[in-house]
Amino acid sequence: GAPEIPDLFTAYPKTALHFQEKAMLVNFDDYFTEEELSKYVPSFVQEGRFGDNGLYVFPFAKSTEILFLNKTLFDRFSAESDITMEDLATIEGIVQTSVKYYEWTDAKTPDIEDDGKMFFTADSWLNLTQSVFEQHGEELFVNDTLNLEQDTYTRFWNLLYPAVAKGGIAIYDGYSSDLSKTGDLVCSIGSTAGIIFYADTITYSDNTVEEVEYDILPYPIMSGEKKIAIQRGNGLCVTKSTKAKEYAASVFIKWFTNSAQNIRFISSTGYLPVTKDAFQNQLPNEMNQVTDSKVKAMLTASINMYKEYAFFIPPTFEQFDTIGKEYETNLKALLQEAQEAYRNDETNLDQLSEAALKSLIK
C-alpha cells in the first residue's frame, strides 16, 4: 500500500543500504567526475560509499556535534568559583565542573536538602562513547558488536558514573534543549542542527523569564587524545529509472550543492555546507549576513572544527540501530539508579560503579 519511491529522496546511509542491496539506487560515480567530487569535503562523500560498490548517498548538508553553553548561567558560576571556559575543552574538565556546579547551586539553598542543579548532559550517549573511542584511536564496534571490555571504556565510565551519582550530570530521555529552556542545565553536547531549538530565554519554575546568551564551543575531547568528532546527517539518493530522469536528478544535485545555493540553505537551518569552497571561503563571508547570534556562534565553532578536527563516520551494519538503542537504554537505566544508590550508601561509590559497569558489559 505504500506509494512509489520518488525519483529523488533523502536517507541515512544505513537506510539507503537496503535500497542499494536491491539494486534500486543510482551510483553517483556514473554522473559525477573525479574532478567534480574532489570539490566536496572528502569524509562527507566517503560516508555515502558502500565499500567498493560505488557512491549511493550524496551529501547536501551535514552536521557534527558541538558543546552548547548557557553563558549567562555559566558566568555567574565562574565568577564565584575557580572554573573558566577553558575547563570545558575536555570531558574530564566538564565532568569535574558538573560536580562543582551541583555543589555550588546546592549551597545556595542550605535549608533544602539535595537542591543542587545539573550542569551537563549529552543528547546521544552512544555518539559520545563512539567519540571517546575514536579519539583514542579505537572503535566502539568490532565485528558488529560493542567493544566495552577495554581500558578506554573503563576510563570513560570511571569519569561518568561518580558525576552522575553526585547529581552533576543529567540522564534525560528528551533533548537537552528542553532542559536548557527551564534553566535546569548549563551545557550539553548535541548536533549543530539542534541550534534552532535553543531559546533566548529561560522560564523558571516560578514562571519568571530571563533573557540569556549562548556560546558554542568545539566538541570536547578526552585529555591527551586527538581532536575527533562525529559526522552526522543524511544525504540524497536517486532511484533507478530512466537515463533522462537520473541525469536530471544529478544536475539538480550539482546545482543544489553548489556553494552559492548550499550556503543559503545551511545558513538558515543550522547545518554545515558540503564543499571545500563553501567551508573555506563562502561560509566566513556568509556569517556577516547571519542575524541569529546562536547560529553565528555555531558556524564559527564549526569552521574552527573543520580546520582542527577529524570527523569519523559511524558504522552502517544491519544491527547498528538495535545495538545502539539497547546500549543507550541500559546505560541510562544504570546511571539513573546511580544517584539514589549513592545517597543510600555514600561510602561505597567505587563498588557501586564497578558493579554497574559489570552489569552493563554483560
Short mmCIF file of C-alpha atoms in Angstrom, two decimals:
data_model
loop_
_atom_site.label_atom_id
_atom_site.label_comp_id
_atom_site.label_asym_id
_atom_site.label_seq_id
_atom_site.Cartn_x
_atom_site.Cartn_y
_atom_site.Cartn_z
CA GLY A 1 0.00 0.00 0.00
CA ALA A 2 3.00 2.32 0.09
CA PRO A 3 3.38 4.93 -2.69
CA GLU A 4 6.11 4.53 -5.28
CA ILE A 5 9.56 5.74 -4.32
CA PRO A 6 10.20 9.25 -5.70
CA ASP A 7 12.99 9.91 -8.18
CA LEU A 8 14.94 11.84 -5.52
CA PHE A 9 14.76 11.34 -1.74
CA THR A 10 16.80 11.80 1.43
CA ALA A 11 18.07 8.92 3.53
CA TYR A 12 20.73 8.00 6.03
CA PRO A 13 23.34 5.56 4.67
CA LYS A 14 22.12 2.74 6.93
CA THR A 15 18.65 3.10 5.35
CA ALA A 16 19.89 3.62 1.80
CA LEU A 17 21.92 0.43 2.09
CA HIS A 18 18.72 -1.66 1.99
CA PHE A 19 17.67 0.02 -1.28
CA GLN A 20 21.11 -0.39 -2.78
CA GLU A 21 21.18 -4.09 -1.93
CA LYS A 22 18.04 -4.45 -4.06
CA ALA A 23 19.69 -2.56 -6.95
CA MET A 24 17.25 0.33 -6.66
CA LEU A 25 19.69 3.26 -6.40
CA VAL A 26 21.77 5.20 -8.91
CA ASN A 27 25.54 5.12 -8.49
CA PHE A 28 26.63 8.77 -8.48
CA ASP A 29 30.03 7.77 -9.83
CA ASP A 30 28.21 7.41 -13.17
CA TYR A 31 27.19 11.09 -13.17
CA PHE A 32 30.00 12.88 -11.29
CA THR A 33 33.59 13.05 -12.48
CA GLU A 34 36.50 12.64 -10.07
CA GLU A 35 37.26 16.34 -10.55
CA GLU A 36 33.72 17.29 -9.54
CA LEU A 37 33.80 15.03 -6.48
CA SER A 38 37.17 16.46 -5.41
CA LYS A 39 35.42 19.77 -4.66
CA TYR A 40 33.48 18.22 -1.77
CA VAL A 41 34.70 17.54 1.79
CA PRO A 42 36.20 14.02 1.42
CA SER A 43 34.68 12.49 4.56
CA PHE A 44 31.23 13.76 3.57
CA VAL A 45 31.47 11.94 0.25
CA GLN A 46 33.03 8.83 1.77
CA GLU A 47 30.08 8.34 4.10
CA GLY A 48 27.82 7.71 1.10
CA ARG A 49 30.03 4.99 -0.36
CA PHE A 50 29.21 1.35 0.26
CA GLY A 51 32.60 -0.31 0.14
CA ASP A 52 33.87 -0.59 -3.41
CA ASN A 53 30.34 -0.75 -4.86
CA GLY A 54 30.01 2.97 -5.53
CA LEU A 55 28.58 6.25 -4.23
CA TYR A 56 24.87 5.99 -3.46
CA VAL A 57 24.18 8.74 -0.86
CA PHE A 58 25.23 12.24 -1.90
CA PRO A 59 25.93 14.93 0.75
CA PHE A 60 23.89 18.12 0.60
CA ALA A 61 24.09 19.24 4.25
CA LYS A 62 25.98 17.74 7.16
CA SER A 63 26.27 18.22 10.87
CA THR A 64 28.63 17.38 13.65
CA GLU A 65 28.28 17.67 17.41
CA ILE A 66 29.32 20.68 19.47
CA LEU A 67 29.07 21.98 23.03
CA PHE A 68 26.17 24.34 23.76
CA LEU A 69 26.86 26.64 26.72
CA ASN A 70 24.44 28.93 28.53
CA LYS A 71 26.94 31.72 29.03
CA THR A 72 24.64 33.72 31.32
CA LEU A 73 24.39 30.94 33.90
CA PHE A 74 28.00 29.86 33.45
CA ASP A 75 29.40 33.36 34.02
CA ARG A 76 27.61 33.60 37.38
CA PHE A 77 29.09 30.30 38.45
CA SER A 78 32.54 31.14 37.09
CA ALA A 79 32.62 34.45 38.96
CA GLU A 80 32.24 32.61 42.28
CA SER A 81 34.47 29.63 41.54
CA ASP A 82 37.82 28.70 40.01
CA ILE A 83 36.14 27.35 36.85
CA THR A 84 36.76 29.00 33.48
CA MET A 85 35.61 28.26 29.95
CA GLU A 86 38.95 26.54 29.28
CA ASP A 87 37.85 23.78 31.68
CA LEU A 88 35.15 22.81 29.17
CA ALA A 89 37.62 21.82 26.45
CA THR A 90 37.98 18.29 27.85
CA ILE A 91 35.48 15.71 29.02
CA GLU A 92 37.37 15.43 32.29
CA GLY A 93 37.00 19.18 32.81
CA ILE A 94 33.27 19.10 32.08
CA VAL A 95 32.70 16.20 34.47
CA GLN A 96 34.64 17.86 37.30
CA THR A 97 32.82 21.13 36.65
CA SER A 98 29.46 19.34 36.79
CA VAL A 99 30.06 18.14 40.34
CA LYS A 100 31.30 21.56 41.46
CA TYR A 101 28.28 23.26 39.90
CA TYR A 102 25.87 20.93 41.70
CA GLU A 103 27.59 21.66 45.00
CA TRP A 104 27.60 25.42 44.29
CA THR A 105 23.88 25.56 43.48
CA ASP A 106 23.03 23.28 46.39
CA ALA A 107 24.81 25.65 48.76
CA LYS A 108 22.53 28.46 47.56
CA THR A 109 19.60 26.81 49.36
CA PRO A 110 21.06 25.39 52.60
CA ASP A 111 17.58 24.80 54.05
CA ILE A 112 16.63 22.43 51.23
CA GLU A 113 18.40 19.07 51.04
CA ASP A 114 19.82 17.96 47.68
CA ASP A 115 18.61 21.06 45.83
CA GLY A 116 21.60 21.38 43.53
CA LYS A 117 21.23 21.69 39.77
CA MET A 118 22.68 19.61 37.00
CA PHE A 119 25.32 21.07 34.73
CA PHE A 120 25.73 18.80 31.71
CA THR A 121 24.21 16.12 29.52
CA ALA A 122 24.63 14.60 26.06
CA ASP A 123 21.82 14.15 23.57
CA SER A 124 23.37 10.87 22.46
CA TRP A 125 25.46 8.86 24.89
CA LEU A 126 26.17 6.38 22.10
CA ASN A 127 27.73 9.11 19.96
CA LEU A 128 29.75 10.38 22.91
CA THR A 129 31.01 6.87 23.62
CA GLN A 130 31.97 6.36 19.98
CA SER A 131 33.83 9.68 20.02
CA VAL A 132 35.80 8.72 23.13
CA PHE A 133 36.95 5.52 21.39
CA GLU A 134 37.81 7.29 18.12
CA GLN A 135 39.79 9.97 19.95
CA HIS A 136 41.90 7.19 21.46
CA GLY A 137 42.39 5.51 18.08
CA GLU A 138 39.98 2.64 18.74
CA GLU A 139 36.49 1.67 17.59
CA LEU A 140 33.45 1.09 19.77
CA PHE A 141 32.07 -1.52 17.37
CA VAL A 142 34.25 -4.51 16.50
CA ASN A 143 32.80 -7.30 14.35
CA ASP A 144 29.40 -5.60 14.65
CA THR A 145 29.36 -5.86 18.46
CA LEU A 146 30.10 -3.42 21.28
CA ASN A 147 33.73 -3.33 22.37
CA LEU A 148 33.18 -2.30 26.01
CA GLU A 149 35.76 -4.54 27.66
CA GLN A 150 38.53 -2.04 27.03
CA ASP A 151 40.55 0.28 29.25
CA THR A 152 39.23 3.16 27.12
CA TYR A 153 35.68 2.48 28.21
CA THR A 154 36.64 1.88 31.84
CA ARG A 155 38.37 5.25 31.88
CA PHE A 156 35.26 6.93 30.46
CA TRP A 157 32.92 5.10 32.84
CA ASN A 158 35.00 6.00 35.88
CA LEU A 159 34.58 9.65 34.95
CA LEU A 160 30.89 9.49 34.18
CA TYR A 161 29.40 7.36 36.95
CA PRO A 162 30.54 9.36 40.02
CA ALA A 163 29.49 12.67 38.46
CA VAL A 164 26.00 11.32 37.71
CA ALA A 165 25.74 9.81 41.19
CA LYS A 166 26.67 13.15 42.79
CA GLY A 167 23.98 14.99 40.81
CA GLY A 168 26.05 16.97 38.32
CA ILE A 169 25.06 15.21 35.09
CA ALA A 170 21.52 14.79 33.77
CA ILE A 171 20.24 11.50 32.37
CA TYR A 172 17.24 12.57 30.35
CA ASP A 173 15.05 10.87 27.74
CA GLY A 174 14.37 14.05 25.77
CA TYR A 175 16.66 16.59 24.14
CA SER A 176 18.97 18.81 26.16
CA SER A 177 17.36 21.91 24.64
CA ASP A 178 14.25 21.11 26.73
CA LEU A 179 16.20 21.33 29.98
CA SER A 180 18.02 24.45 28.82
CA LYS A 181 14.71 26.32 28.43
CA THR A 182 13.98 25.93 32.14
CA GLY A 183 17.48 26.65 33.44
CA ASP A 184 17.97 23.06 34.59
CA LEU A 185 21.11 22.67 32.52
CA VAL A 186 24.13 24.83 31.68
CA CYS A 187 25.85 22.95 28.87
CA SER A 188 25.26 19.97 26.63
CA ILE A 189 26.59 18.07 23.63
CA GLY A 190 24.29 17.93 20.63
CA SER A 191 24.03 18.24 16.87
CA THR A 192 24.88 21.53 15.21
CA ALA A 193 21.43 21.30 13.61
CA GLY A 194 19.89 21.50 17.09
CA ILE A 195 20.86 25.16 17.43
CA ILE A 196 17.42 26.31 16.27
CA PHE A 197 15.79 24.68 19.32
CA TYR A 198 17.72 26.70 21.91
CA ALA A 199 15.66 29.62 23.14
CA ASP A 200 16.92 33.11 24.00
CA THR A 201 15.11 32.98 27.33
CA ILE A 202 14.75 30.75 30.38
CA THR A 203 11.37 30.23 32.01
CA TYR A 204 11.91 29.20 35.61
CA SER A 205 9.59 27.07 37.76
CA ASP A 206 8.08 30.22 39.33
CA ASN A 207 7.20 31.49 35.82
CA THR A 208 9.80 34.25 35.83
CA VAL A 209 11.55 34.73 32.49
CA GLU A 210 15.17 35.70 31.93
CA GLU A 211 16.98 36.53 28.71
CA VAL A 212 20.16 34.51 28.27
CA GLU A 213 23.14 34.39 25.95
CA TYR A 214 24.64 31.21 24.48
CA ASP A 215 28.17 30.41 23.46
CA ILE A 216 29.04 27.48 21.19
CA LEU A 217 32.27 25.61 21.83
CA PRO A 218 34.10 22.90 19.85
CA TYR A 219 33.46 19.27 20.71
CA PRO A 220 35.25 18.30 23.96
CA ILE A 221 37.95 15.64 23.89
CA MET A 222 39.35 13.23 26.43
CA SER A 223 42.51 14.72 27.92
CA GLY A 224 45.58 13.99 25.82
CA GLU A 225 43.62 12.49 22.92
CA LYS A 226 43.10 13.53 19.29
CA LYS A 227 40.58 16.15 18.19
CA ILE A 228 37.94 13.93 16.64
CA ALA A 229 34.16 14.37 16.44
CA ILE A 230 31.30 12.51 14.84
CA GLN A 231 29.98 13.25 11.37
CA ARG A 232 26.19 13.31 11.13
CA GLY A 233 23.44 13.91 8.59
CA ASN A 234 21.61 12.18 5.79
CA GLY A 235 22.10 12.57 2.05
CA LEU A 236 20.32 12.49 -1.30
CA CYS A 237 19.55 9.27 -3.15
CA VAL A 238 18.33 8.87 -6.73
CA THR A 239 16.06 5.98 -7.66
CA LYS A 240 16.96 3.97 -10.74
CA SER A 241 14.54 4.83 -13.53
CA THR A 242 15.37 6.27 -16.96
CA LYS A 243 18.64 7.82 -18.06
CA ALA A 244 16.88 11.15 -18.58
CA LYS A 245 15.44 11.25 -15.05
CA GLU A 246 18.68 10.08 -13.47
CA TYR A 247 20.66 12.72 -15.37
CA ALA A 248 18.16 15.44 -14.43
CA ALA A 249 18.43 14.48 -10.74
CA SER A 250 22.23 14.65 -10.91
CA VAL A 251 22.05 18.12 -12.49
CA PHE A 252 19.76 19.30 -9.69
CA ILE A 253 22.11 17.93 -7.03
CA LYS A 254 25.08 19.70 -8.63
CA TRP A 255 23.12 22.95 -8.57
CA PHE A 256 21.83 22.50 -5.01
CA THR A 257 25.26 21.66 -3.58
CA ASN A 258 27.00 24.46 -5.45
CA SER A 259 28.45 26.87 -2.88
CA ALA A 260 26.02 29.73 -3.59
CA GLN A 261 22.85 27.66 -3.15
CA ASN A 262 24.25 25.43 -0.43
CA ILE A 263 25.30 28.35 1.76
CA ARG A 264 21.84 29.92 1.52
CA PHE A 265 20.29 26.65 2.65
CA ILE A 266 22.60 25.82 5.55
CA SER A 267 22.77 29.36 6.98
CA SER A 268 19.06 29.18 7.85
CA THR A 269 18.92 25.56 9.03
CA GLY A 270 21.91 25.04 11.33
CA TYR A 271 23.59 22.50 9.05
CA LEU A 272 27.06 22.59 7.51
CA PRO A 273 27.94 23.08 3.82
CA VAL A 274 29.44 20.20 1.86
CA THR A 275 32.03 21.73 -0.48
CA LYS A 276 35.55 22.79 0.40
CA ASP A 277 34.98 26.21 -1.14
CA ALA A 278 31.87 26.80 0.95
CA PHE A 279 33.70 25.92 4.16
CA GLN A 280 36.90 27.79 3.42
CA ASN A 281 35.68 30.85 1.52
CA GLN A 282 31.93 31.29 1.35
CA LEU A 283 30.92 30.44 4.91
CA PRO A 284 33.14 33.07 6.64
CA ASN A 285 31.67 35.74 4.36
CA GLU A 286 28.10 34.50 4.80
CA MET A 287 28.35 34.81 8.59
CA ASN A 288 28.28 38.58 8.22
CA GLN A 289 24.72 38.21 6.94
CA VAL A 290 23.54 35.88 9.72
CA THR A 291 21.42 37.76 12.25
CA ASP A 292 20.84 34.95 14.76
CA SER A 293 23.70 35.17 17.28
CA LYS A 294 23.40 31.47 18.21
CA VAL A 295 23.61 30.33 14.58
CA LYS A 296 26.57 32.63 14.02
CA ALA A 297 28.36 31.21 17.08
CA MET A 298 27.61 27.67 15.88
CA LEU A 299 29.03 28.37 12.42
CA THR A 300 32.15 29.94 13.95
CA ALA A 301 32.76 26.85 16.09
CA SER A 302 32.13 24.59 13.08
CA ILE A 303 34.67 26.46 10.94
CA ASN A 304 37.26 26.06 13.68
CA MET A 305 36.47 22.36 13.97
CA TYR A 306 36.74 21.93 10.20
CA LYS A 307 40.28 23.32 10.43
CA GLU A 308 41.41 21.43 13.52
CA TYR A 309 39.33 18.25 13.86
CA ALA A 310 38.98 14.95 12.04
CA PHE A 311 35.46 13.56 11.59
CA PHE A 312 34.59 9.88 11.92
CA ILE A 313 31.73 8.07 10.21
CA PRO A 314 29.52 5.75 12.31
CA PRO A 315 29.20 2.16 11.05
CA THR A 316 26.22 1.13 8.89
CA PHE A 317 25.81 -2.60 9.59
CA GLU A 318 22.27 -4.00 9.84
CA GLN A 319 22.05 -4.34 13.64
CA PHE A 320 23.64 -0.97 14.41
CA ASP A 321 20.39 0.76 15.43
CA THR A 322 19.22 -2.14 17.58
CA ILE A 323 22.53 -2.49 19.41
CA GLY A 324 22.88 1.28 19.80
CA LYS A 325 19.39 1.71 21.28
CA GLU A 326 19.94 -1.20 23.66
CA TYR A 327 23.22 0.33 24.83
CA GLU A 328 21.60 3.74 25.45
CA THR A 329 18.67 2.16 27.32
CA ASN A 330 20.88 0.05 29.57
CA LEU A 331 23.35 2.87 30.18
CA LYS A 332 20.65 5.35 31.16
CA ALA A 333 18.93 2.84 33.43
CA LEU A 334 22.14 2.16 35.35
CA LEU A 335 23.05 5.83 35.58
CA GLN A 336 19.55 6.82 36.72
CA GLU A 337 19.94 4.33 39.57
CA ALA A 338 23.36 5.75 40.46
CA GLN A 339 22.20 8.85 42.32
CA GLU A 340 19.73 7.04 44.57
CA ALA A 341 22.22 4.25 45.27
CA TYR A 342 24.94 6.76 46.14
CA ARG A 343 22.73 8.70 48.53
CA ASN A 344 21.86 5.49 50.33
CA ASP A 345 25.49 4.44 50.65
CA GLU A 346 27.89 7.34 50.09
CA THR A 347 30.93 5.42 51.30
CA ASN A 348 30.65 2.75 48.64
CA LEU A 349 30.76 4.68 45.35
CA ASP A 350 33.66 2.72 43.82
CA GLN A 351 31.94 -0.60 44.44
CA LEU A 352 28.63 0.73 43.10
CA SER A 353 30.39 1.91 39.96
CA GLU A 354 32.21 -1.38 39.45
CA ALA A 355 29.03 -3.41 39.86
CA ALA A 356 27.12 -1.19 37.44
CA LEU A 357 29.88 -1.44 34.82
CA LYS A 358 29.91 -5.24 35.04
CA SER A 359 26.13 -5.26 34.60
CA LEU A 360 26.36 -3.04 31.53
CA ILE A 361 29.07 -5.13 29.85
CA LYS A 362 27.01 -8.29 30.32
#
